Amino acid sequence: MLTALLALGAAFGLCCLVWMIYGWLVLSGARGSDVSVRLSAVGDGSEAEAALRALGWLSADRLLDARIEVTDDGLTEEGRACLLRAVRGKPHITIRTPQTDSERR
């Protein structure tokens, strides 16, 4: 039983190592480039918040080094507050509100 558990642990460790090497090889050309991700947030912002969590996971694993811009395309007050809490302390994430035609002039 112990041998089977050790073999399973070794196989899992080997898979993790191969995954890390694969990620390093695939993404090594993208490091240092000017990458920007744009998200559109509407309603309560739950979909944008989920996307930010996924992008945060990639950033934490150093698989993604990008600026993230979230555009407010009709967030509710609650959604805006939720999104502001989600981006607090993350300087690479900005929230933008679209300008109306009168603001552009």
Coordinates of C-alpha atoms in Angstrom, one line a residue:
M1 CA 0.0 0.0 0.0
L2 CA 2.8 2.4 0.9
T3 CA 4.6 1.6 -2.4
A4 CA 1.4 2.4 -4.3
L5 CA 1.1 5.8 -2.5
L6 CA 4.7 6.7 -3.1
A7 CA 4.4 5.8 -6.8
L8 CA 1.2 7.9 -7.1
G9 CA 3.0 10.8 -5.4
A10 CA 6.0 10.5 -7.7
A11 CA 3.8 10.4 -10.8
F12 CA 1.9 13.5 -9.6
G13 CA 5.2 15.3 -8.9
L14 CA 6.5 14.4 -12.4
C15 CA 3.3 15.6 -14.0
C16 CA 3.6 18.9 -12.1
L17 CA 7.2 19.3 -13.2
V18 CA 6.4 18.6 -16.8
W19 CA 3.5 21.1 -16.6
M20 CA 5.8 23.8 -15.2
I21 CA 8.5 23.2 -17.9
Y22 CA 5.8 23.3 -20.6
G23 CA 4.5 26.6 -19.3
W24 CA 8.0 28.0 -19.1
L25 CA 8.8 27.0 -22.7
V26 CA 5.5 28.2 -24.2
L27 CA 5.4 31.5 -22.3
S28 CA 9.1 32.4 -22.4
G29 CA 8.7 34.4 -25.6
A30 CA 5.9 36.5 -24.1
R31 CA 7.8 37.7 -21.0
G32 CA 8.7 41.3 -21.2
S33 CA 6.3 42.0 -24.0
D34 CA 3.6 44.7 -23.7
V35 CA 0.5 42.5 -23.0
S36 CA -2.9 44.1 -22.1
V37 CA -6.1 42.3 -21.2
R38 CA -9.5 44.1 -21.5
L39 CA -12.6 42.9 -19.8
S40 CA -16.2 44.2 -20.0
A41 CA -18.2 44.4 -16.8
V42 CA -22.0 44.6 -16.8
G43 CA -24.7 44.1 -14.3
D44 CA -23.5 42.8 -10.9
G45 CA -20.0 42.2 -12.2
S46 CA -19.8 38.6 -11.2
E47 CA -18.5 37.4 -14.6
A48 CA -15.8 40.1 -14.6
E49 CA -14.9 39.2 -11.0
A50 CA -14.6 35.5 -11.9
A51 CA -12.4 36.4 -14.9
L52 CA -10.2 38.6 -12.6
R53 CA -9.8 35.7 -10.2
A54 CA -8.7 33.4 -13.1
L55 CA -6.3 36.1 -14.4
G56 CA -5.0 36.6 -10.8
W57 CA -4.3 32.9 -10.6
L58 CA -2.3 33.0 -13.8
S59 CA -0.4 36.1 -12.6
A60 CA 0.3 34.4 -9.2
D61 CA 1.9 31.5 -11.0
R62 CA 3.9 33.9 -13.1
L63 CA 2.3 32.6 -16.3
L64 CA 0.8 35.9 -17.2
D65 CA 2.4 39.3 -16.9
A66 CA -0.1 41.8 -18.2
R67 CA -2.0 45.0 -17.5
I68 CA -5.7 44.4 -17.0
E69 CA -8.3 47.0 -17.9
V70 CA -11.9 46.5 -16.9
T71 CA -14.5 48.6 -18.7
D72 CA -17.7 49.5 -16.9
D73 CA -20.3 48.8 -19.5
G74 CA -23.4 49.2 -17.2
L75 CA -22.4 48.0 -13.7
T76 CA -24.9 48.4 -10.9
E77 CA -23.7 50.3 -7.8
E78 CA -23.4 46.9 -6.0
G79 CA -21.4 45.5 -8.9
R80 CA -19.1 48.5 -9.0
A81 CA -18.4 48.2 -5.3
C82 CA -17.8 44.5 -5.6
L83 CA -15.4 45.1 -8.5
L84 CA -13.6 47.8 -6.6
R85 CA -13.0 45.4 -3.7
A86 CA -11.7 42.8 -6.1
V87 CA -9.0 45.1 -7.6
R88 CA -8.0 46.8 -4.3
G89 CA -4.2 46.5 -3.9
K90 CA -3.6 45.4 -7.5
P91 CA -1.9 48.3 -9.4
H92 CA -1.9 46.4 -12.7
I93 CA -5.7 46.4 -12.8
T94 CA -7.6 49.6 -13.8
I95 CA -11.4 50.2 -14.0
R96 CA -12.6 52.6 -16.7
T97 CA -16.0 54.0 -17.3
P98 CA -16.9 54.6 -20.9
Q99 CA -17.1 58.3 -22.0
T100 CA -20.4 59.5 -23.4
D101 CA -20.4 61.6 -26.5
S102 CA -20.9 64.8 -24.5
E103 CA -17.8 64.0 -22.3
R104 CA -15.6 63.4 -25.4
R105 CA -16.2 67.0 -26.7

